[in-house]
Amino acid sequence: MTDLRDARISRAQFFRMMGGLAVAAAATACSTNPQSGGTTATGASGAAAVDLKFVGVADQKAPMDALLAAYKQAKAGVSIAASYAPTDQVQTSLRTQLGAGNAPDLHVVYPGSGSAMSMTEIAKAGLLADLSAQAWTQTIPTGFKPAFQQDGKTFMYSAGSSVIGAIYNKKVFQEAGIDAPPTTWTEFLGVCEKLKKAGKVPIALGAQTPWVTQLINYALVPSTVYAKDPTFDDKQSAGQTSFAQSGWRDAMEMYLELQKRGYFNDKPNGTTFEQQTSMVATGKAAMAIQVSAVLPAFRDAATSPDDLSMFPLPGSDDAATVWIPAGVVVGLGASAKGKHAEEAKAFIDFLGKQENINTWAKAVAAIPLTQDASSTIDPAVESFLPFTKDRAVPFMDQRWPNAEVQPTHFAVVQELLSGKSTIDEALKKMDEAYAK
Amino acid sequence: MTLTTQPPVETPPAVRARRARRAASFSPSWWFAVPALLVYAGVVLYPSIVGVFYAFTDWSGIGEGKSFVGLANFRAILGDEQVMGSLGNTLLLTVAILVVQNGVGLLLALGVHAKLKSRTLLRVIFFSPVVVSPVMVAFLWKYVYTPDPSAGLNGLLGLDIDWLGDPSVALWSIAGMVVWQYAGYSMVIFLAGLEGVPKELHEAAMIDGAGTLQRFRYVTWPLLAPALTINLMLSTIGGLKLFDQVFAATNGGPGYATETLSTVLYKQAFVYGKFGYSTAIALVLALFVAAVSLVQIYYLRSREVAQ
């Protein structure tokens, strides 16, 4: 028997083999579903059907699942294929698609400016469809307009706002003998001390996950900066003030005071968001300073979800000057360059109906953008409602001029927590990033 | 020991002709490479060359707006603390990986080259991490490196170290997981080199009274030179462009402690939206890797010849 390794083939045999391979490869390539690219085909009903593509961030899956099902009922002939990815990956893949000119018909957009996928950045590049003609855009509250609008035109949809505060485990609080959430900074420190004495980690901090690092500053800065000067953003933008000259310094000192007093878990820089979540959900830690949009994740991890609630983190010793951060929830926009821009805009118009705003807001524990009798507000965020009228400011990054300030903030907080840097150095780096 | 030289045996003409025919049928013309070269040119060369153009612009990565900025991006690199810091991290990581990965790889190769009963099984086990995606390895090691003193590596060694969260440790933790993954790769290349060392030389050395260490020093080591060249070059290139493991394990943090050139250029492009500047960093990195590799190959090849 001829050993396979010694077998020889003639030139003709070789060409036949290669030809066969080529045909097989071509057949495979051609069999790719031609509808996946968002083309028009004929639907079952006989009317022209449209396939739209949506690329979103993982947090949007729950509300979109519900609303896509509703849209299918409302509008036969349009089908929307949705895919989701974590924030970092979405930024990479979507920016590449936008740069290459093959953006999906609908995609995630971050409110305001201050990130590479923010409304301002993409709208300036002319890649977002103008939604200003839609009825819901007329009811955007004035304070939120900078998050949705660029040069007076609306380019993004969002169902409402979320708040940053303390997500806490009521049972752990009760066991430590704490009856009511604190309303001033001193009271807050007292609560932490009680929890620590009761053998609990007062505050779980997962600072290895970059975006988690910023939340304590975001929760404090409304009281230490904006309560004293609501026009801080404008002044900073005009170069009249800076991070280093403002209450940002106080906020960072308060942040580090919590660490110095031993109120965080051990090694926050080595702890992730997931570990932080499970610490609070299982009662090992009493609270975490977090954004309300992740409440569903905390509830999923908890054995009794009703134990979890939220309270505003008091960043001041005078309860009347405590302000809170309330930012527009991550939204979506329609591609201006897509073949089906009109159909994509029609879907956003559908999302803008009050009942759909309610559905979306409920799924992410947000405060609906506009409210009617059927709007529900998650009981966990009810304690924030008295603040939303005139003692709330958007998340800080939504007014920052470039995408570099926020990652710099993440990095300097990690450096501060590891003791490798000082508050002066941290603020200097942030000011430098702001000036770029 | 006596060496005998025999006069070469004359090959019969018929056999020679058959061999020549066989050789001709097995050396395809150069144009057989054309399809592959075309694909390579279209997918790798062309985009890379076009990409160079962006290094001289301020393009944001999206939209049409861009203007030519000359050498401004390259001048900015020199003054950029983040890039310079990451260059230092990258070099430290590369040297650590280079030394430890090849040291461990060589020891493993020597171990599984010995006449052990289970050596095939051991080879498979040591090589297996190589086939896992680097991102998966990083996620797995995040568990190994948990800061909890009663679990993971801490629990095993009875330590209390914040492997990925302490800026003075994190870089070495990343080097550790890279070595864990790729030591098996170095092992395979060294093993191929070891298999190529003629038995006769070892026998001759043994007869001359050389011990195990001496045989390694004077017989094995010099003959491993080609394997060493390849291993050093591959681990240098791998170290200089390290991205996946860092990105998945620490994303460059805590602070900027584990930022490498690759993570910085990724962030410049996709997080900060500075595509032009990022391309300039990428270009510098590519030239840097090429220069280091050339110097390395020149030096190591001359060493191979000398030995």
JSON list of N, CA and C in Angstrom, two decimals, chain A residues 8 11 14-15 88 91-92 95-96 98-99 116 121-122 125 127 208 210 267 269-272 275 403-404 407-408 411 414-415 418 420 429 436, chain B residues 22 26 31-32 59-63 82 142 146-147 149 160-162 164-165 167-168 247 249 251 253-256 266 268-274:
[
{"chain": "A", "resi": 8, "resn": "ARG", "atom": "N", "xyz": [2.02, 10.68, -5.03]},
{"chain": "A", "resi": 8, "resn": "ARG", "atom": "CA", "xyz": [2.30, 11.83, -5.89]},
{"chain": "A", "resi": 8, "resn": "ARG", "atom": "C", "xyz": [1.06, 12.17, -6.70]},
{"chain": "A", "resi": 11, "resn": "ARG", "atom": "N", "xyz": [0.10, 17.11, -12.39]},
{"chain": "A", "resi": 11, "resn": "ARG", "atom": "CA", "xyz": [-0.31, 18.51, -12.48]},
{"chain": "A", "resi": 11, "resn": "ARG", "atom": "C", "xyz": [-1.81, 18.62, -12.74]},
{"chain": "A", "resi": 14, "resn": "PHE", "atom": "N", "xyz": [-3.73, 18.01, -9.66]},
{"chain": "A", "resi": 14, "resn": "PHE", "atom": "CA", "xyz": [-3.59, 19.16, -8.77]},
{"chain": "A", "resi": 14, "resn": "PHE", "atom": "C", "xyz": [-4.59, 20.27, -9.16]},
{"chain": "A", "resi": 15, "resn": "PHE", "atom": "N", "xyz": [-4.64, 20.56, -10.48]},
{"chain": "A", "resi": 15, "resn": "PHE", "atom": "CA", "xyz": [-5.55, 21.62, -10.93]},
{"chain": "A", "resi": 15, "resn": "PHE", "atom": "C", "xyz": [-7.01, 21.25, -10.67]},
{"chain": "A", "resi": 88, "resn": "ASP", "atom": "N", "xyz": [-17.48, 49.37, 25.96]},
{"chain": "A", "resi": 88, "resn": "ASP", "atom": "CA", "xyz": [-16.18, 49.50, 25.28]},
{"chain": "A", "resi": 88, "resn": "ASP", "atom": "C", "xyz": [-16.26, 48.95, 23.86]},
{"chain": "A", "resi": 91, "resn": "GLN", "atom": "N", "xyz": [-18.23, 51.06, 21.44]},
{"chain": "A", "resi": 91, "resn": "GLN", "atom": "CA", "xyz": [-17.48, 52.24, 21.00]},
{"chain": "A", "resi": 91, "resn": "GLN", "atom": "C", "xyz": [-16.55, 51.89, 19.86]},
{"chain": "A", "resi": 92, "resn": "THR", "atom": "N", "xyz": [-15.88, 50.73, 19.98]},
{"chain": "A", "resi": 92, "resn": "THR", "atom": "CA", "xyz": [-14.94, 50.34, 18.94]},
{"chain": "A", "resi": 92, "resn": "THR", "atom": "C", "xyz": [-15.66, 49.99, 17.65]},
{"chain": "A", "resi": 95, "resn": "ARG", "atom": "N", "xyz": [-17.87, 52.98, 16.07]},
{"chain": "A", "resi": 95, "resn": "ARG", "atom": "CA", "xyz": [-17.07, 54.08, 15.51]},
{"chain": "A", "resi": 95, "resn": "ARG", "atom": "C", "xyz": [-16.42, 53.65, 14.20]},
{"chain": "A", "resi": 96, "resn": "THR", "atom": "N", "xyz": [-15.97, 52.37, 14.17]},
{"chain": "A", "resi": 96, "resn": "THR", "atom": "CA", "xyz": [-15.38, 51.89, 12.94]},
{"chain": "A", "resi": 96, "resn": "THR", "atom": "C", "xyz": [-16.41, 51.88, 11.82]},
{"chain": "A", "resi": 98, "resn": "LEU", "atom": "N", "xyz": [-19.14, 53.70, 11.64]},
{"chain": "A", "resi": 98, "resn": "LEU", "atom": "CA", "xyz": [-19.47, 55.08, 11.28]},
{"chain": "A", "resi": 98, "resn": "LEU", "atom": "C", "xyz": [-18.37, 55.67, 10.41]},
{"chain": "A", "resi": 99, "resn": "GLY", "atom": "N", "xyz": [-17.11, 55.39, 10.76]},
{"chain": "A", "resi": 99, "resn": "GLY", "atom": "CA", "xyz": [-15.98, 55.92, 9.99]},
{"chain": "A", "resi": 99, "resn": "GLY", "atom": "C", "xyz": [-15.95, 55.35, 8.60]},
{"chain": "A", "resi": 116, "resn": "ALA", "atom": "N", "xyz": [-16.65, 59.55, 22.90]},
{"chain": "A", "resi": 116, "resn": "ALA", "atom": "CA", "xyz": [-16.42, 59.41, 21.47]},
{"chain": "A", "resi": 116, "resn": "ALA", "atom": "C", "xyz": [-17.71, 59.03, 20.72]},
{"chain": "A", "resi": 121, "resn": "GLU", "atom": "N", "xyz": [-20.59, 64.70, 19.21]},
{"chain": "A", "resi": 121, "resn": "GLU", "atom": "CA", "xyz": [-19.51, 64.27, 18.31]},
{"chain": "A", "resi": 121, "resn": "GLU", "atom": "C", "xyz": [-20.08, 63.74, 16.99]},
{"chain": "A", "resi": 122, "resn": "ILE", "atom": "N", "xyz": [-21.08, 62.87, 17.09]},
{"chain": "A", "resi": 122, "resn": "ILE", "atom": "CA", "xyz": [-21.59, 62.22, 15.88]},
{"chain": "A", "resi": 122, "resn": "ILE", "atom": "C", "xyz": [-22.43, 63.19, 15.06]},
{"chain": "A", "resi": 125, "resn": "ALA", "atom": "N", "xyz": [-20.34, 65.43, 12.97]},
{"chain": "A", "resi": 125, "resn": "ALA", "atom": "CA", "xyz": [-19.82, 64.78, 11.76]},
{"chain": "A", "resi": 125, "resn": "ALA", "atom": "C", "xyz": [-20.91, 64.56, 10.72]},
{"chain": "A", "resi": 127, "resn": "LEU", "atom": "N", "xyz": [-23.62, 62.65, 10.92]},
{"chain": "A", "resi": 127, "resn": "LEU", "atom": "CA", "xyz": [-24.01, 61.25, 10.75]},
{"chain": "A", "resi": 127, "resn": "LEU", "atom": "C", "xyz": [-25.32, 60.90, 11.47]},
{"chain": "A", "resi": 208, "resn": "GLN", "atom": "N", "xyz": [-12.00, 48.51, 40.01]},
{"chain": "A", "resi": 208, "resn": "GLN", "atom": "CA", "xyz": [-11.23, 47.97, 38.87]},
{"chain": "A", "resi": 208, "resn": "GLN", "atom": "C", "xyz": [-12.01, 48.18, 37.58]},
{"chain": "A", "resi": 210, "resn": "PRO", "atom": "N", "xyz": [-13.49, 50.53, 35.23]},
{"chain": "A", "resi": 210, "resn": "PRO", "atom": "CA", "xyz": [-13.19, 51.96, 35.16]},
{"chain": "A", "resi": 210, "resn": "PRO", "atom": "C", "xyz": [-14.36, 52.89, 35.46]},
{"chain": "A", "resi": 267, "resn": "LYS", "atom": "N", "xyz": [-8.94, 46.52, 49.07]},
{"chain": "A", "resi": 267, "resn": "LYS", "atom": "CA", "xyz": [-8.46, 46.49, 47.70]},
{"chain": "A", "resi": 267, "resn": "LYS", "atom": "C", "xyz": [-9.52, 46.85, 46.65]},
{"chain": "A", "resi": 269, "resn": "ASN", "atom": "N", "xyz": [-9.30, 48.67, 44.10]},
{"chain": "A", "resi": 269, "resn": "ASN", "atom": "CA", "xyz": [-8.76, 48.65, 42.73]},
{"chain": "A", "resi": 269, "resn": "ASN", "atom": "C", "xyz": [-8.71, 47.25, 42.13]},
{"chain": "A", "resi": 270, "resn": "GLY", "atom": "N", "xyz": [-8.79, 46.23, 42.98]},
{"chain": "A", "resi": 270, "resn": "GLY", "atom": "CA", "xyz": [-8.77, 44.87, 42.47]},
{"chain": "A", "resi": 270, "resn": "GLY", "atom": "C", "xyz": [-10.16, 44.26, 42.42]},
{"chain": "A", "resi": 271, "resn": "THR", "atom": "N", "xyz": [-11.17, 45.09, 42.76]},
{"chain": "A", "resi": 271, "resn": "THR", "atom": "CA", "xyz": [-12.55, 44.60, 42.83]},
{"chain": "A", "resi": 271, "resn": "THR", "atom": "C", "xyz": [-13.35, 45.09, 41.62]},
{"chain": "A", "resi": 272, "resn": "THR", "atom": "N", "xyz": [-14.16, 44.21, 41.04]},
{"chain": "A", "resi": 272, "resn": "THR", "atom": "CA", "xyz": [-14.90, 44.60, 39.84]},
{"chain": "A", "resi": 272, "resn": "THR", "atom": "C", "xyz": [-16.33, 45.00, 40.18]},
{"chain": "A", "resi": 275, "resn": "GLN", "atom": "N", "xyz": [-18.35, 42.06, 41.39]},
{"chain": "A", "resi": 275, "resn": "GLN", "atom": "CA", "xyz": [-18.12, 41.71, 42.79]},
{"chain": "A", "resi": 275, "resn": "GLN", "atom": "C", "xyz": [-18.80, 42.71, 43.71]},
{"chain": "A", "resi": 403, "resn": "ALA", "atom": "N", "xyz": [-13.52, 63.83, 24.71]},
{"chain": "A", "resi": 403, "resn": "ALA", "atom": "CA", "xyz": [-13.70, 62.47, 25.23]},
{"chain": "A", "resi": 403, "resn": "ALA", "atom": "C", "xyz": [-12.55, 62.04, 26.14]},
{"chain": "A", "resi": 404, "resn": "GLU", "atom": "N", "xyz": [-11.61, 62.94, 26.41]},
{"chain": "A", "resi": 404, "resn": "GLU", "atom": "CA", "xyz": [-10.43, 62.54, 27.16]},
{"chain": "A", "resi": 404, "resn": "GLU", "atom": "C", "xyz": [-10.58, 62.78, 28.67]},
{"chain": "A", "resi": 407, "resn": "PRO", "atom": "N", "xyz": [-12.05, 59.43, 30.81]},
{"chain": "A", "resi": 407, "resn": "PRO", "atom": "CA", "xyz": [-11.07, 58.38, 31.11]},
{"chain": "A", "resi": 407, "resn": "PRO", "atom": "C", "xyz": [-9.94, 58.86, 32.02]},
{"chain": "A", "resi": 408, "resn": "THR", "atom": "N", "xyz": [-9.59, 60.14, 31.92]},
{"chain": "A", "resi": 408, "resn": "THR", "atom": "CA", "xyz": [-8.56, 60.68, 32.81]},
{"chain": "A", "resi": 408, "resn": "THR", "atom": "C", "xyz": [-9.06, 60.65, 34.24]},
{"chain": "A", "resi": 411, "resn": "ALA", "atom": "N", "xyz": [-8.76, 57.21, 35.64]},
{"chain": "A", "resi": 411, "resn": "ALA", "atom": "CA", "xyz": [-7.38, 56.83, 35.94]},
{"chain": "A", "resi": 411, "resn": "ALA", "atom": "C", "xyz": [-6.88, 57.52, 37.22]},
{"chain": "A", "resi": 414, "resn": "GLN", "atom": "N", "xyz": [-8.26, 55.89, 40.36]},
{"chain": "A", "resi": 414, "resn": "GLN", "atom": "CA", "xyz": [-7.55, 54.64, 40.68]},
{"chain": "A", "resi": 414, "resn": "GLN", "atom": "C", "xyz": [-6.18, 54.94, 41.31]},
{"chain": "A", "resi": 415, "resn": "GLU", "atom": "N", "xyz": [-5.52, 55.98, 40.77]},
{"chain": "A", "resi": 415, "resn": "GLU", "atom": "CA", "xyz": [-4.22, 56.34, 41.34]},
{"chain": "A", "resi": 415, "resn": "GLU", "atom": "C", "xyz": [-4.36, 56.85, 42.77]},
{"chain": "A", "resi": 418, "resn": "SER", "atom": "N", "xyz": [-4.96, 54.04, 45.15]},
{"chain": "A", "resi": 418, "resn": "SER", "atom": "CA", "xyz": [-3.78, 53.20, 45.42]},
{"chain": "A", "resi": 418, "resn": "SER", "atom": "C", "xyz": [-2.69, 54.00, 46.14]},
{"chain": "A", "resi": 420, "resn": "LYS", "atom": "N", "xyz": [-0.93, 56.39, 45.01]},
{"chain": "A", "resi": 420, "resn": "LYS", "atom": "CA", "xyz": [0.21, 56.72, 44.16]},
{"chain": "A", "resi": 420, "resn": "LYS", "atom": "C", "xyz": [0.17, 58.16, 43.66]},
{"chain": "A", "resi": 429, "resn": "LYS", "atom": "N", "xyz": [-4.18, 66.86, 36.23]},
{"chain": "A", "resi": 429, "resn": "LYS", "atom": "CA", "xyz": [-4.33, 66.01, 35.04]},
{"chain": "A", "resi": 429, "resn": "LYS", "atom": "C", "xyz": [-5.69, 66.19, 34.39]},
{"chain": "A", "resi": 436, "resn": "LYS", "atom": "N", "xyz": [-7.50, 70.08, 26.33]},
{"chain": "A", "resi": 436, "resn": "LYS", "atom": "CA", "xyz": [-7.04, 69.52, 25.04]},
{"chain": "A", "resi": 436, "resn": "LYS", "atom": "C", "xyz": [-8.06, 69.75, 23.93]},
{"chain": "B", "resi": 22, "resn": "ARG", "atom": "N", "xyz": [11.11, 14.10, -10.41]},
{"chain": "B", "resi": 22, "resn": "ARG", "atom": "CA", "xyz": [10.27, 14.27, -9.23]},
{"chain": "B", "resi": 22, "resn": "ARG", "atom": "C", "xyz": [10.43, 15.70, -8.67]},
{"chain": "B", "resi": 26, "resn": "PHE", "atom": "N", "xyz": [7.60, 18.89, -8.20]},
{"chain": "B", "resi": 26, "resn": "PHE", "atom": "CA", "xyz": [7.28, 19.40, -6.87]},
{"chain": "B", "resi": 26, "resn": "PHE", "atom": "C", "xyz": [7.73, 20.85, -6.64]},
{"chain": "B", "resi": 31, "resn": "TRP", "atom": "N", "xyz": [4.42, 31.93, -10.03]},
{"chain": "B", "resi": 31, "resn": "TRP", "atom": "CA", "xyz": [3.08, 32.53, -10.13]},
{"chain": "B", "resi": 31, "resn": "TRP", "atom": "C", "xyz": [2.04, 31.77, -9.33]},
{"chain": "B", "resi": 32, "resn": "PHE", "atom": "N", "xyz": [2.42, 30.62, -8.78]},
{"chain": "B", "resi": 32, "resn": "PHE", "atom": "CA", "xyz": [1.49, 29.95, -7.87]},
{"chain": "B", "resi": 32, "resn": "PHE", "atom": "C", "xyz": [1.25, 30.82, -6.65]},
{"chain": "B", "resi": 59, "resn": "TRP", "atom": "N", "xyz": [-7.79, 63.59, 11.69]},
{"chain": "B", "resi": 59, "resn": "TRP", "atom": "CA", "xyz": [-9.08, 62.93, 11.50]},
{"chain": "B", "resi": 59, "resn": "TRP", "atom": "C", "xyz": [-9.60, 62.36, 12.82]},
{"chain": "B", "resi": 60, "resn": "SER", "atom": "N", "xyz": [-10.93, 62.49, 13.05]},
{"chain": "B", "resi": 60, "resn": "SER", "atom": "CA", "xyz": [-11.51, 62.02, 14.30]},
{"chain": "B", "resi": 60, "resn": "SER", "atom": "C", "xyz": [-11.97, 60.57, 14.22]},
{"chain": "B", "resi": 61, "resn": "GLY", "atom": "N", "xyz": [-11.94, 60.00, 13.02]},
{"chain": "B", "resi": 61, "resn": "GLY", "atom": "CA", "xyz": [-12.39, 58.61, 12.89]},
{"chain": "B", "resi": 61, "resn": "GLY", "atom": "C", "xyz": [-13.78, 58.52, 12.29]},
{"chain": "B", "resi": 62, "resn": "ILE", "atom": "N", "xyz": [-14.55, 59.60, 12.40]},
{"chain": "B", "resi": 62, "resn": "ILE", "atom": "CA", "xyz": [-15.87, 59.61, 11.76]},
{"chain": "B", "resi": 62, "resn": "ILE", "atom": "C", "xyz": [-16.03, 60.91, 10.99]},
{"chain": "B", "resi": 63, "resn": "GLY", "atom": "N", "xyz": [-16.86, 60.88, 9.96]},
{"chain": "B", "resi": 63, "resn": "GLY", "atom": "CA", "xyz": [-17.14, 62.10, 9.20]},
{"chain": "B", "resi": 63, "resn": "GLY", "atom": "C", "xyz": [-16.03, 62.43, 8.23]},
{"chain": "B", "resi": 82, "resn": "GLN", "atom": "N", "xyz": [1.51, 60.05, 28.63]},
{"chain": "B", "resi": 82, "resn": "GLN", "atom": "CA", "xyz": [0.84, 58.75, 28.60]},
{"chain": "B", "resi": 82, "resn": "GLN", "atom": "C", "xyz": [1.57, 57.80, 27.65]},
{"chain": "B", "resi": 142, "resn": "LYS", "atom": "N", "xyz": [-8.25, 36.66, 35.90]},
{"chain": "B", "resi": 142, "resn": "LYS", "atom": "CA", "xyz": [-8.85, 37.63, 36.82]},
{"chain": "B", "resi": 142, "resn": "LYS", "atom": "C", "xyz": [-9.38, 36.90, 38.05]},
{"chain": "B", "resi": 146, "resn": "THR", "atom": "N", "xyz": [-7.74, 37.07, 42.07]},
{"chain": "B", "resi": 146, "resn": "THR", "atom": "CA", "xyz": [-8.73, 37.75, 42.92]},
{"chain": "B", "resi": 146, "resn": "THR", "atom": "C", "xyz": [-8.04, 38.31, 44.17]},
{"chain": "B", "resi": 147, "resn": "PRO", "atom": "N", "xyz": [-8.41, 39.51, 44.62]},
{"chain": "B", "resi": 147, "resn": "PRO", "atom": "CA", "xyz": [-7.74, 40.10, 45.79]},
{"chain": "B", "resi": 147, "resn": "PRO", "atom": "C", "xyz": [-8.11, 39.40, 47.10]},
{"chain": "B", "resi": 149, "resn": "PRO", "atom": "N", "xyz": [-8.03, 37.19, 50.09]},
{"chain": "B", "resi": 149, "resn": "PRO", "atom": "CA", "xyz": [-6.89, 36.42, 50.60]},
{"chain": "B", "resi": 149, "resn": "PRO", "atom": "C", "xyz": [-7.18, 34.93, 50.77]},
{"chain": "B", "resi": 160, "resn": "ASP", "atom": "N", "xyz": [-1.52, 37.85, 50.63]},
{"chain": "B", "resi": 160, "resn": "ASP", "atom": "CA", "xyz": [-2.60, 38.84, 50.63]},
{"chain": "B", "resi": 160, "resn": "ASP", "atom": "C", "xyz": [-2.18, 39.98, 49.72]},
{"chain": "B", "resi": 161, "resn": "ILE", "atom": "N", "xyz": [-2.15, 39.68, 48.43]},
{"chain": "B", "resi": 161, "resn": "ILE", "atom": "CA", "xyz": [-1.66, 40.67, 47.46]},
{"chain": "B", "resi": 161, "resn": "ILE", "atom": "C", "xyz": [-2.80, 41.07, 46.52]},
{"chain": "B", "resi": 162, "resn": "ASP", "atom": "N", "xyz": [-2.86, 42.36, 46.22]},
{"chain": "B", "resi": 162, "resn": "ASP", "atom": "CA", "xyz": [-3.85, 42.86, 45.26]},
{"chain": "B", "resi": 162, "resn": "ASP", "atom": "C", "xyz": [-3.20, 42.81, 43.88]},
{"chain": "B", "resi": 164, "resn": "LEU", "atom": "N", "xyz": [-3.95, 42.64, 40.65]},
{"chain": "B", "resi": 164, "resn": "LEU", "atom": "CA", "xyz": [-4.23, 43.52, 39.51]},
{"chain": "B", "resi": 164, "resn": "LEU", "atom": "C", "xyz": [-4.56, 44.94, 39.96]},
{"chain": "B", "resi": 165, "resn": "GLY", "atom": "N", "xyz": [-4.77, 45.15, 41.26]},
{"chain": "B", "resi": 165, "resn": "GLY", "atom": "CA", "xyz": [-5.20, 46.46, 41.73]},
{"chain": "B", "resi": 165, "resn": "GLY", "atom": "C", "xyz": [-4.08, 47.31, 42.31]},
{"chain": "B", "resi": 167, "resn": "PRO", "atom": "N", "xyz": [-0.73, 49.18, 41.78]},
{"chain": "B", "resi": 167, "resn": "PRO", "atom": "CA", "xyz": [0.01, 49.62, 40.59]},
{"chain": "B", "resi": 167, "resn": "PRO", "atom": "C", "xyz": [1.44, 49.08, 40.54]},
{"chain": "B", "resi": 168, "resn": "SER", "atom": "N", "xyz": [2.04, 48.76, 41.69]},
{"chain": "B", "resi": 168, "resn": "SER", "atom": "CA", "xyz": [3.43, 48.29, 41.62]},
{"chain": "B", "resi": 168, "resn": "SER", "atom": "C", "xyz": [3.51, 46.79, 41.35]},
{"chain": "B", "resi": 247, "resn": "PHE", "atom": "N", "xyz": [-5.85, 44.60, 27.99]},
{"chain": "B", "resi": 247, "resn": "PHE", "atom": "CA", "xyz": [-7.16, 45.21, 27.78]},
{"chain": "B", "resi": 247, "resn": "PHE", "atom": "C", "xyz": [-8.23, 44.48, 28.60]},
{"chain": "B", "resi": 249, "resn": "ALA", "atom": "N", "xyz": [-7.72, 42.35, 31.21]},
{"chain": "B", "resi": 249, "resn": "ALA", "atom": "CA", "xyz": [-7.48, 42.18, 32.65]},
{"chain": "B", "resi": 249, "resn": "ALA", "atom": "C", "xyz": [-7.55, 43.49, 33.41]},
{"chain": "B", "resi": 251, "resn": "ASN", "atom": "N", "xyz": [-7.40, 46.90, 31.57]},
{"chain": "B", "resi": 251, "resn": "ASN", "atom": "CA", "xyz": [-7.69, 48.05, 30.71]},
{"chain": "B", "resi": 251, "resn": "ASN", "atom": "C", "xyz": [-6.68, 49.17, 30.94]},
{"chain": "B", "resi": 253, "resn": "GLY", "atom": "N", "xyz": [-5.20, 49.99, 33.69]},
{"chain": "B", "resi": 253, "resn": "GLY", "atom": "CA", "xyz": [-5.16, 50.52, 35.05]},
{"chain": "B", "resi": 253, "resn": "GLY", "atom": "C", "xyz": [-4.41, 49.61, 36.00]},
{"chain": "B", "resi": 254, "resn": "PRO", "atom": "N", "xyz": [-4.40, 49.84, 37.28]},
{"chain": "B", "resi": 254, "resn": "PRO", "atom": "CA", "xyz": [-4.97, 51.02, 37.95]},
{"chain": "B", "resi": 254, "resn": "PRO", "atom": "C", "xyz": [-4.21, 52.31, 37.56]},
{"chain": "B", "resi": 255, "resn": "GLY", "atom": "N", "xyz": [-4.94, 53.36, 37.36]},
{"chain": "B", "resi": 255, "resn": "GLY", "atom": "CA", "xyz": [-4.33, 54.58, 36.82]},
{"chain": "B", "resi": 255, "resn": "GLY", "atom": "C", "xyz": [-3.80, 54.27, 35.44]},
{"chain": "B", "resi": 256, "resn": "TYR", "atom": "N", "xyz": [-2.50, 54.49, 35.25]},
{"chain": "B", "resi": 256, "resn": "TYR", "atom": "CA", "xyz": [-1.89, 54.18, 33.96]},
{"chain": "B", "resi": 256, "resn": "TYR", "atom": "C", "xyz": [-0.84, 53.08, 34.11]},
{"chain": "B", "resi": 266, "resn": "TYR", "atom": "N", "xyz": [-5.03, 52.29, 21.01]},
{"chain": "B", "resi": 266, "resn": "TYR", "atom": "CA", "xyz": [-6.44, 51.91, 20.91]},
{"chain": "B", "resi": 266, "resn": "TYR", "atom": "C", "xyz": [-7.32, 53.00, 21.53]},
{"chain": "B", "resi": 268, "resn": "GLN", "atom": "N", "xyz": [-6.60, 56.16, 22.11]},
{"chain": "B", "resi": 268, "resn": "GLN", "atom": "CA", "xyz": [-6.58, 57.40, 21.33]},
{"chain": "B", "resi": 268, "resn": "GLN", "atom": "C", "xyz": [-7.59, 57.33, 20.18]},
{"chain": "B", "resi": 269, "resn": "ALA", "atom": "N", "xyz": [-7.65, 56.17, 19.52]},
{"chain": "B", "resi": 269, "resn": "ALA", "atom": "CA", "xyz": [-8.54, 56.06, 18.35]},
{"chain": "B", "resi": 269, "resn": "ALA", "atom": "C", "xyz": [-9.99, 55.93, 18.76]},
{"chain": "B", "resi": 270, "resn": "PHE", "atom": "N", "xyz": [-10.29, 54.99, 19.68]},
{"chain": "B", "resi": 270, "resn": "PHE", "atom": "CA", "xyz": [-11.69, 54.62, 19.87]},
{"chain": "B", "resi": 270, "resn": "PHE", "atom": "C", "xyz": [-12.32, 55.23, 21.11]},
{"chain": "B", "resi": 271, "resn": "VAL", "atom": "N", "xyz": [-11.52, 55.66, 22.07]},
{"chain": "B", "resi": 271, "resn": "VAL", "atom": "CA", "xyz": [-12.12, 56.27, 23.26]},
{"chain": "B", "resi": 271, "resn": "VAL", "atom": "C", "xyz": [-12.04, 57.79, 23.16]},
{"chain": "B", "resi": 272, "resn": "TYR", "atom": "N", "xyz": [-10.87, 58.31, 22.75]},
{"chain": "B", "resi": 272, "resn": "TYR", "atom": "CA", "xyz": [-10.72, 59.77, 22.67]},
{"chain": "B", "resi": 272, "resn": "TYR", "atom": "C", "xyz": [-11.14, 60.31, 21.31]},
{"chain": "B", "resi": 273, "resn": "GLY", "atom": "N", "xyz": [-11.29, 59.42, 20.32]},
{"chain": "B", "resi": 273, "resn": "GLY", "atom": "CA", "xyz": [-11.68, 59.88, 18.99]},
{"chain": "B", "resi": 273, "resn": "GLY", "atom": "C", "xyz": [-10.59, 60.67, 18.28]},
{"chain": "B", "resi": 274, "resn": "LYS", "atom": "N", "xyz": [-9.33, 60.28, 18.51]},
{"chain": "B", "resi": 274, "resn": "LYS", "atom": "CA", "xyz": [-8.23, 60.96, 17.80]},
{"chain": "B", "resi": 274, "resn": "LYS", "atom": "C", "xyz": [-7.56, 59.95, 16.88]}
]
